[in-house]
Amino acid sequence: MTKTLLAGVSQEKYLNSDLDVLIINNQHCHAVIALQGAQVLSFKQKKSGKDLLWLSKGNTYQPSKAIRGGIPLCFPWFGPAHMKTGPSHGFARNKVWQCTNIFVHEDSHLLQFKLRYDDQTLTLWPFKFELVMTIQCGELLRIDFELVNLDAHPFLFTFAWHSYFKTQISTTAIHGLQELEYIDQLKDQTQKQEQNILQVDQEIDRIYPITKGKFCIQSEDISNIYISTNTQSAVVWNPWIEKSKTLLDIVTDDWKNFICLENGQVGKAGQVLNPQEKIKYYINIGG
Ligand code: BG6
């Protein structure tokens, strides 16, 4: 059942699953945001009629199970859990967030979501925190991340917006990584330097700890996607043929239709936050 919350905002169970989503519709865009993870699943710009984001057809949309596609948030760690316990890429994408505010503006909608520590998060990561994500859906998609340390001790965190952009992988070129140092996660974490505009013709898993925060993804039949952010790191990932066979939520050959260009604070760009300290990041995505 669809429930209208405000002009241009409704709530429903996604594809009749148990997961709630908010549907946003205004003059510039049509977007879908899951309360689990405060995860943008779809962002369609009306000027092109095309979705900038890829969402896997293999998702089962079960509570607490990470949704493959859209923009999952990796937090409070990026990558496998420390000490090998806890979920890959942190717990934020598996938790249901609280939608605390919705503002209807003339040409956009602004939605705020909150995630606060609880008994379960404290067993996985022993720190008290509050994280607010503000998602603005208009001509562009803008996401703001605001984290406060509510603990008595400093903590170190890493995070990333693990965006799955819709592309045709065989013709994809990523601008903005030239001359940057990267860590090749497929080759024993060796450190290398990217030379050219990046094109992908095999499995890729690279961490660029420090970037300039401006990127463009070009791909045939798809309008350019522009990304700007004040976060420092980027990650480029595509599982290609063999790895995607091991990922049960990617259906045959669908790995050809996306590239993950992830942005955040990863690896040596992880941040220490002192008690009561607040830190803010943003990302802008547009076609
Ligand atoms: C990328 C990592 O960010 O996410 C990869 O660099 C990882 O190593 C990929 O395989 C997918 O992770 P997950 O947990 O969503 O399957």
mmCIF file of C-alpha atoms and ligand atoms in Angstrom:
data_model
loop_
_atom_site.group_PDB
_atom_site.id
_atom_site.type_symbol
_atom_site.label_atom_id
_atom_site.label_comp_id
_atom_site.label_asym_id
_atom_site.label_seq_id
_atom_site.Cartn_x
_atom_site.Cartn_y
_atom_site.Cartn_z
ATOM 1 C CA MET A 1 0.000 0.000 0.000
ATOM 2 C CA THR A 2 1.272 3.464 -0.886
ATOM 3 C CA LYS A 3 0.924 6.198 1.721
ATOM 4 C CA THR A 4 1.300 9.856 0.693
ATOM 5 C CA LEU A 5 3.387 11.718 3.282
ATOM 6 C CA LEU A 6 3.717 15.165 1.693
ATOM 7 C CA ALA A 7 3.422 16.681 -1.784
ATOM 8 C CA GLY A 8 5.663 14.537 -3.991
ATOM 9 C CA VAL A 9 6.673 12.094 -1.240
ATOM 10 C CA SER A 10 5.094 8.718 -0.586
ATOM 11 C CA GLN A 11 6.050 5.593 1.330
ATOM 12 C CA GLU A 12 5.534 1.977 0.330
ATOM 13 C CA LYS A 13 6.935 -1.536 0.667
ATOM 14 C CA TYR A 14 9.475 -1.945 -2.115
ATOM 15 C CA LEU A 15 8.326 -4.458 -4.733
ATOM 16 C CA ASN A 16 6.029 -5.982 -2.082
ATOM 17 C CA SER A 17 9.034 -6.886 0.090
ATOM 18 C CA ASP A 18 9.379 -6.079 3.801
ATOM 19 C CA LEU A 19 11.555 -3.046 3.083
ATOM 20 C CA ASP A 20 10.092 0.445 3.259
ATOM 21 C CA VAL A 21 11.047 3.017 0.671
ATOM 22 C CA LEU A 22 10.271 6.670 0.125
ATOM 23 C CA ILE A 23 9.390 7.695 -3.408
ATOM 24 C CA ILE A 24 10.186 11.282 -4.359
ATOM 25 C CA ASN A 25 8.713 12.901 -7.395
ATOM 26 C CA ASN A 26 9.235 16.533 -8.426
ATOM 27 C CA GLN A 27 9.808 18.616 -11.552
ATOM 28 C CA HIS A 28 13.452 17.513 -11.848
ATOM 29 C CA CYS A 29 13.653 13.935 -10.683
ATOM 30 C CA HIS A 30 12.080 10.711 -9.542
ATOM 31 C CA ALA A 31 13.982 9.020 -6.718
ATOM 32 C CA VAL A 32 13.605 5.995 -4.477
ATOM 33 C CA ILE A 33 15.251 5.859 -1.026
ATOM 34 C CA ALA A 34 15.191 2.783 1.227
ATOM 35 C CA LEU A 35 14.909 3.406 4.968
ATOM 36 C CA GLN A 36 17.359 0.537 5.379
ATOM 37 C CA GLY A 37 20.724 2.221 5.023
ATOM 38 C CA ALA A 38 19.089 5.535 3.992
ATOM 39 C CA GLN A 39 20.121 4.086 0.670
ATOM 40 C CA VAL A 40 19.231 5.849 -2.579
ATOM 41 C CA LEU A 41 18.120 3.037 -4.907
ATOM 42 C CA SER A 42 17.186 5.094 -7.926
ATOM 43 C CA PHE A 43 17.729 8.663 -9.143
ATOM 44 C CA LYS A 44 16.111 9.393 -12.467
ATOM 45 C CA GLN A 45 16.584 12.850 -13.928
ATOM 46 C CA LYS A 46 13.543 13.989 -15.846
ATOM 47 C CA LYS A 47 15.613 15.887 -18.434
ATOM 48 C CA SER A 48 17.081 12.613 -19.703
ATOM 49 C CA GLY A 49 14.502 10.151 -18.379
ATOM 50 C CA LYS A 50 17.412 7.903 -17.371
ATOM 51 C CA ASP A 51 18.459 6.518 -14.034
ATOM 52 C CA LEU A 52 22.022 7.404 -13.045
ATOM 53 C CA LEU A 53 22.142 4.424 -10.685
ATOM 54 C CA TRP A 54 22.261 0.678 -11.241
ATOM 55 C CA LEU A 55 20.216 -1.584 -8.980
ATOM 56 C CA SER A 56 20.669 -5.338 -9.121
ATOM 57 C CA LYS A 57 17.801 -7.459 -10.392
ATOM 58 C CA GLY A 58 19.153 -10.181 -8.082
ATOM 59 C CA ASN A 59 18.275 -8.419 -4.805
ATOM 60 C CA THR A 60 15.892 -10.265 -2.497
ATOM 61 C CA TYR A 61 15.163 -7.193 -0.310
ATOM 62 C CA GLN A 62 15.320 -8.970 3.031
ATOM 63 C CA PRO A 63 15.657 -6.925 6.198
ATOM 64 C CA SER A 64 19.269 -6.491 7.389
ATOM 65 C CA LYS A 65 20.685 -7.893 4.138
ATOM 66 C CA ALA A 66 22.746 -5.385 2.151
ATOM 67 C CA ILE A 67 21.014 -4.177 -1.023
ATOM 68 C CA ARG A 68 23.283 -4.383 -4.075
ATOM 69 C CA GLY A 69 23.042 -1.220 -6.116
ATOM 70 C CA GLY A 70 22.102 2.427 -5.706
ATOM 71 C CA ILE A 71 24.228 4.190 -3.079
ATOM 72 C CA PRO A 72 24.897 2.043 0.001
ATOM 73 C CA LEU A 73 26.794 3.776 2.785
ATOM 74 C CA CYS A 74 29.814 1.932 4.175
ATOM 75 C CA PHE A 75 30.284 3.002 7.807
ATOM 76 C CA PRO A 76 31.943 2.913 10.360
ATOM 77 C CA TRP A 77 34.477 0.938 8.405
ATOM 78 C CA PHE A 78 35.155 0.412 4.732
ATOM 79 C CA GLY A 79 36.103 -3.132 3.697
ATOM 80 C CA PRO A 80 36.194 -6.308 5.779
ATOM 81 C CA ALA A 81 35.564 -5.985 9.508
ATOM 82 C CA HIS A 82 38.503 -5.476 11.843
ATOM 83 C CA MET A 83 39.281 -8.683 13.739
ATOM 84 C CA LYS A 84 37.248 -10.516 11.058
ATOM 85 C CA THR A 85 33.918 -10.138 12.873
ATOM 86 C CA GLY A 86 31.011 -7.956 11.876
ATOM 87 C CA PRO A 87 29.655 -7.235 8.420
ATOM 88 C CA SER A 88 31.697 -6.238 5.387
ATOM 89 C CA HIS A 89 31.669 -2.432 4.925
ATOM 90 C CA GLY A 90 30.221 -1.766 8.386
ATOM 91 C CA PHE A 91 26.681 -1.962 9.668
ATOM 92 C CA ALA A 92 25.125 1.318 8.458
ATOM 93 C CA ARG A 93 23.797 -0.195 5.219
ATOM 94 C CA ASN A 94 22.053 -3.018 7.110
ATOM 95 C CA LYS A 95 20.265 -0.882 9.705
ATOM 96 C CA VAL A 96 16.924 0.855 9.363
ATOM 97 C CA TRP A 97 17.445 4.620 9.676
ATOM 98 C CA GLN A 98 14.915 7.057 11.066
ATOM 99 C CA CYS A 99 13.544 9.639 8.646
ATOM 100 C CA THR A 100 13.493 12.717 10.903
ATOM 101 C CA ASN A 101 12.558 15.535 8.497
ATOM 102 C CA ILE A 102 11.223 16.079 5.028
ATOM 103 C CA PHE A 103 11.228 19.538 3.452
ATOM 104 C CA VAL A 104 9.390 20.283 0.236
ATOM 105 C CA HIS A 105 11.132 23.096 -1.642
ATOM 106 C CA GLU A 106 10.018 24.733 -4.850
ATOM 107 C CA ASP A 107 12.339 22.670 -7.037
ATOM 108 C CA SER A 108 13.602 19.873 -4.781
ATOM 109 C CA HIS A 109 12.913 17.673 -1.783
ATOM 110 C CA LEU A 110 15.252 17.453 1.174
ATOM 111 C CA LEU A 111 15.089 14.435 3.458
ATOM 112 C CA GLN A 112 16.994 13.827 6.688
ATOM 113 C CA PHE A 113 17.812 10.402 8.065
ATOM 114 C CA LYS A 114 19.384 9.558 11.384
ATOM 115 C CA LEU A 115 21.350 6.564 12.677
ATOM 116 C CA ARG A 116 22.365 6.464 16.339
ATOM 117 C CA TYR A 117 24.340 3.891 18.283
ATOM 118 C CA ASP A 118 22.325 1.130 19.954
ATOM 119 C CA ASP A 119 23.058 -2.101 21.836
ATOM 120 C CA GLN A 120 23.706 -3.971 18.601
ATOM 121 C CA THR A 121 26.080 -1.383 17.091
ATOM 122 C CA LEU A 122 27.994 -1.200 20.384
ATOM 123 C CA THR A 123 28.725 -4.926 20.182
ATOM 124 C CA LEU A 124 30.115 -4.469 16.648
ATOM 125 C CA TRP A 125 31.886 -1.144 17.222
ATOM 126 C CA PRO A 126 32.206 0.032 20.815
ATOM 127 C CA PHE A 127 31.584 3.760 20.297
ATOM 128 C CA LYS A 128 28.616 6.071 20.727
ATOM 129 C CA PHE A 129 27.843 8.180 17.683
ATOM 130 C CA GLU A 130 25.081 9.930 15.799
ATOM 131 C CA LEU A 131 25.102 10.120 12.021
ATOM 132 C CA VAL A 132 22.724 12.292 9.988
ATOM 133 C CA MET A 133 22.463 11.993 6.224
ATOM 134 C CA THR A 134 20.617 14.696 4.344
ATOM 135 C CA ILE A 135 19.544 13.720 0.857
ATOM 136 C CA GLN A 136 18.468 16.438 -1.532
ATOM 137 C CA CYS A 137 16.683 15.336 -4.670
ATOM 138 C CA GLY A 138 16.420 18.060 -7.288
ATOM 139 C CA GLU A 139 18.233 18.789 -10.506
ATOM 140 C CA LEU A 140 21.207 17.103 -8.798
ATOM 141 C CA LEU A 141 21.406 14.495 -6.105
ATOM 142 C CA ARG A 142 23.245 15.908 -3.103
ATOM 143 C CA ILE A 143 24.032 13.912 0.011
ATOM 144 C CA ASP A 144 25.422 15.394 3.219
ATOM 145 C CA PHE A 145 27.008 13.290 5.948
ATOM 146 C CA GLU A 146 27.272 14.700 9.469
ATOM 147 C CA LEU A 147 28.844 12.567 12.181
ATOM 148 C CA VAL A 148 29.130 13.407 15.886
ATOM 149 C CA ASN A 149 31.192 11.518 18.438
ATOM 150 C CA LEU A 150 28.953 11.039 21.504
ATOM 151 C CA ASP A 151 31.488 8.811 23.212
ATOM 152 C CA ALA A 152 33.909 9.601 26.019
ATOM 153 C CA HIS A 153 36.790 8.351 23.832
ATOM 154 C CA PRO A 154 38.118 9.349 20.400
ATOM 155 C CA PHE A 155 37.340 6.946 17.558
ATOM 156 C CA LEU A 156 38.794 6.220 14.132
ATOM 157 C CA PHE A 157 36.339 5.646 11.287
ATOM 158 C CA THR A 158 36.416 5.107 7.558
ATOM 159 C CA PHE A 159 33.392 5.446 5.273
ATOM 160 C CA ALA A 160 32.288 5.547 1.639
ATOM 161 C CA TRP A 161 29.282 6.156 -0.526
ATOM 162 C CA HIS A 162 29.533 2.926 -2.484
ATOM 163 C CA SER A 163 27.737 4.257 -5.593
ATOM 164 C CA TYR A 164 26.790 1.858 -8.384
ATOM 165 C CA PHE A 165 26.571 3.983 -11.540
ATOM 166 C CA LYS A 166 24.752 2.708 -14.575
ATOM 167 C CA THR A 167 27.196 2.326 -17.460
ATOM 168 C CA GLN A 168 28.044 0.146 -20.356
ATOM 169 C CA ILE A 169 31.321 -1.162 -18.939
ATOM 170 C CA SER A 170 32.974 -1.845 -22.319
ATOM 171 C CA THR A 171 32.800 1.852 -23.232
ATOM 172 C CA THR A 172 33.262 3.391 -19.789
ATOM 173 C CA ALA A 173 35.933 6.007 -19.123
ATOM 174 C CA ILE A 174 36.487 7.536 -15.691
ATOM 175 C CA HIS A 175 38.064 10.985 -15.604
ATOM 176 C CA GLY A 176 39.626 12.415 -12.452
ATOM 177 C CA LEU A 177 41.994 9.661 -11.351
ATOM 178 C CA GLN A 178 44.939 10.441 -13.619
ATOM 179 C CA GLU A 179 48.332 10.604 -11.871
ATOM 180 C CA LEU A 180 46.890 9.509 -8.529
ATOM 181 C CA GLU A 181 48.454 6.862 -6.287
ATOM 182 C CA TYR A 182 46.331 3.783 -5.792
ATOM 183 C CA ILE A 183 46.388 0.514 -3.907
ATOM 184 C CA ASP A 184 45.598 -2.490 -6.032
ATOM 185 C CA GLN A 185 43.431 -4.756 -3.869
ATOM 186 C CA LEU A 186 43.741 -7.557 -6.440
ATOM 187 C CA LYS A 187 47.558 -7.524 -6.422
ATOM 188 C CA ASP A 188 48.608 -7.885 -2.784
ATOM 189 C CA GLN A 189 47.798 -4.276 -1.970
ATOM 190 C CA THR A 190 50.674 -3.004 -4.134
ATOM 191 C CA GLN A 191 50.911 0.738 -4.561
ATOM 192 C CA LYS A 192 50.858 2.127 -8.091
ATOM 193 C CA GLN A 193 50.134 5.302 -9.996
ATOM 194 C CA GLU A 194 47.255 5.708 -12.418
ATOM 195 C CA GLN A 195 48.532 7.068 -15.722
ATOM 196 C CA ASN A 196 45.563 7.713 -17.959
ATOM 197 C CA ILE A 197 41.840 8.197 -18.002
ATOM 198 C CA LEU A 198 40.684 4.905 -16.522
ATOM 199 C CA GLN A 199 39.062 2.301 -18.752
ATOM 200 C CA VAL A 200 38.054 -1.079 -17.397
ATOM 201 C CA ASP A 201 38.559 -4.337 -19.292
ATOM 202 C CA GLN A 202 38.912 -6.819 -16.409
ATOM 203 C CA GLU A 203 38.076 -7.193 -12.728
ATOM 204 C CA ILE A 204 39.091 -4.043 -10.874
ATOM 205 C CA ASP A 205 39.350 -3.170 -7.171
ATOM 206 C CA ARG A 206 41.473 -0.069 -6.514
ATOM 207 C CA ILE A 207 41.637 2.353 -3.613
ATOM 208 C CA TYR A 208 42.791 5.909 -4.312
ATOM 209 C CA PRO A 209 43.275 7.298 -0.775
ATOM 210 C CA ILE A 210 43.688 10.930 -1.861
ATOM 211 C CA THR A 211 41.902 12.432 -4.872
ATOM 212 C CA LYS A 212 40.877 15.921 -5.972
ATOM 213 C CA GLY A 213 37.179 15.091 -5.508
ATOM 214 C CA LYS A 214 36.023 15.760 -9.083
ATOM 215 C CA PHE A 215 35.115 12.962 -11.484
ATOM 216 C CA CYS A 216 33.249 12.321 -14.689
ATOM 217 C CA ILE A 217 32.044 8.955 -15.935
ATOM 218 C CA GLN A 218 31.528 8.678 -19.666
ATOM 219 C CA SER A 219 29.864 5.764 -21.356
ATOM 220 C CA GLU A 220 28.235 5.214 -24.710
ATOM 221 C CA ASP A 221 24.451 5.681 -24.800
ATOM 222 C CA ILE A 222 24.478 7.226 -21.326
ATOM 223 C CA SER A 223 24.896 10.916 -20.607
ATOM 224 C CA ASN A 224 28.005 11.889 -18.665
ATOM 225 C CA ILE A 225 27.767 11.554 -14.897
ATOM 226 C CA TYR A 226 29.509 14.294 -12.895
ATOM 227 C CA ILE A 227 30.544 13.789 -9.291
ATOM 228 C CA SER A 228 32.000 16.344 -6.906
ATOM 229 C CA THR A 229 32.762 15.814 -3.236
ATOM 230 C CA ASN A 230 34.836 17.151 -0.367
ATOM 231 C CA THR A 231 35.810 13.595 0.617
ATOM 232 C CA GLN A 232 39.359 12.588 -0.190
ATOM 233 C CA SER A 233 39.283 8.948 -1.257
ATOM 234 C CA ALA A 234 37.830 7.030 -4.182
ATOM 235 C CA VAL A 235 37.455 3.331 -4.897
ATOM 236 C CA VAL A 236 36.809 1.769 -8.285
ATOM 237 C CA TRP A 237 35.238 -1.688 -8.336
ATOM 238 C CA ASN A 238 33.714 -4.053 -10.863
ATOM 239 C CA PRO A 239 33.699 -7.837 -10.246
ATOM 240 C CA TRP A 240 33.785 -8.823 -13.945
ATOM 241 C CA ILE A 241 32.919 -12.405 -15.046
ATOM 242 C CA GLU A 242 34.367 -14.852 -12.498
ATOM 243 C CA LYS A 243 33.882 -12.840 -9.310
ATOM 244 C CA SER A 244 30.307 -11.950 -10.218
ATOM 245 C CA LYS A 245 29.498 -15.677 -10.441
ATOM 246 C CA THR A 246 30.268 -15.850 -6.708
ATOM 247 C CA LEU A 247 27.977 -12.913 -5.926
ATOM 248 C CA LEU A 248 24.530 -14.450 -5.732
ATOM 249 C CA ASP A 249 22.790 -11.087 -5.940
ATOM 250 C CA ILE A 250 24.208 -10.266 -9.391
ATOM 251 C CA VAL A 251 22.319 -11.981 -12.204
ATOM 252 C CA THR A 252 24.137 -13.271 -15.282
ATOM 253 C CA ASP A 253 26.071 -10.647 -17.197
ATOM 254 C CA ASP A 254 24.605 -7.734 -15.252
ATOM 255 C CA TRP A 255 28.151 -6.812 -14.115
ATOM 256 C CA LYS A 256 28.454 -5.285 -17.596
ATOM 257 C CA ASN A 257 25.982 -2.579 -16.681
ATOM 258 C CA PHE A 258 27.633 -0.785 -13.774
ATOM 259 C CA ILE A 259 30.802 0.689 -12.389
ATOM 260 C CA CYS A 260 31.293 1.430 -8.712
ATOM 261 C CA LEU A 261 33.007 4.750 -8.176
ATOM 262 C CA GLU A 262 32.954 5.085 -4.420
ATOM 263 C CA ASN A 263 33.777 8.250 -2.503
ATOM 264 C CA GLY A 264 34.634 8.747 1.144
ATOM 265 C CA GLN A 265 37.507 8.520 3.616
ATOM 266 C CA VAL A 266 39.195 5.177 3.080
ATOM 267 C CA GLY A 267 42.469 3.542 4.192
ATOM 268 C CA LYS A 268 45.013 6.090 5.346
ATOM 269 C CA ALA A 269 42.388 8.841 4.870
ATOM 270 C CA GLY A 270 40.399 7.424 7.832
ATOM 271 C CA GLN A 271 39.568 10.130 10.377
ATOM 272 C CA VAL A 272 39.866 10.354 14.143
ATOM 273 C CA LEU A 273 36.975 12.141 15.828
ATOM 274 C CA ASN A 274 37.335 13.379 19.407
ATOM 275 C CA PRO A 275 34.502 13.357 21.966
ATOM 276 C CA GLN A 276 31.759 15.870 20.990
ATOM 277 C CA GLU A 277 33.552 16.640 17.722
ATOM 278 C CA LYS A 278 31.511 16.822 14.509
ATOM 279 C CA ILE A 279 32.639 16.182 10.929
ATOM 280 C CA LYS A 280 30.820 16.910 7.669
ATOM 281 C CA TYR A 281 31.156 15.665 4.101
ATOM 282 C CA TYR A 282 29.076 16.012 0.956
ATOM 283 C CA ILE A 283 28.729 14.556 -2.502
ATOM 284 C CA ASN A 284 26.962 15.985 -5.558
ATOM 285 C CA ILE A 285 25.922 13.724 -8.395
ATOM 286 C CA GLY A 286 24.416 14.912 -11.645
ATOM 287 C CA GLY A 287 24.089 14.073 -15.291
HETATM 288 C C1 BG6 B 1 34.283 -2.686 -2.901
HETATM 289 C C2 BG6 B 1 35.521 -3.378 -2.367
HETATM 290 O O1 BG6 B 1 34.188 -1.434 -2.304
HETATM 291 O O2 BG6 B 1 33.126 -3.440 -2.542
HETATM 292 C C3 BG6 B 1 35.577 -4.796 -2.886
HETATM 293 O O3 BG6 B 1 36.671 -2.624 -2.736
HETATM 294 C C4 BG6 B 1 34.308 -5.538 -2.525
HETATM 295 O O4 BG6 B 1 36.720 -5.438 -2.358
HETATM 296 C C5 BG6 B 1 33.113 -4.749 -3.061
HETATM 297 O O5 BG6 B 1 34.338 -6.839 -3.099
HETATM 298 C C6 BG6 B 1 31.753 -5.361 -2.762
HETATM 299 O O6 BG6 B 1 31.586 -5.532 -1.387
HETATM 300 P P1 BG6 B 1 30.235 -6.127 -0.815
HETATM 301 O O7 BG6 B 1 30.477 -6.351 0.651
HETATM 302 O O8 BG6 B 1 29.159 -5.113 -1.061
HETATM 303 O O9 BG6 B 1 29.979 -7.421 -1.581
#
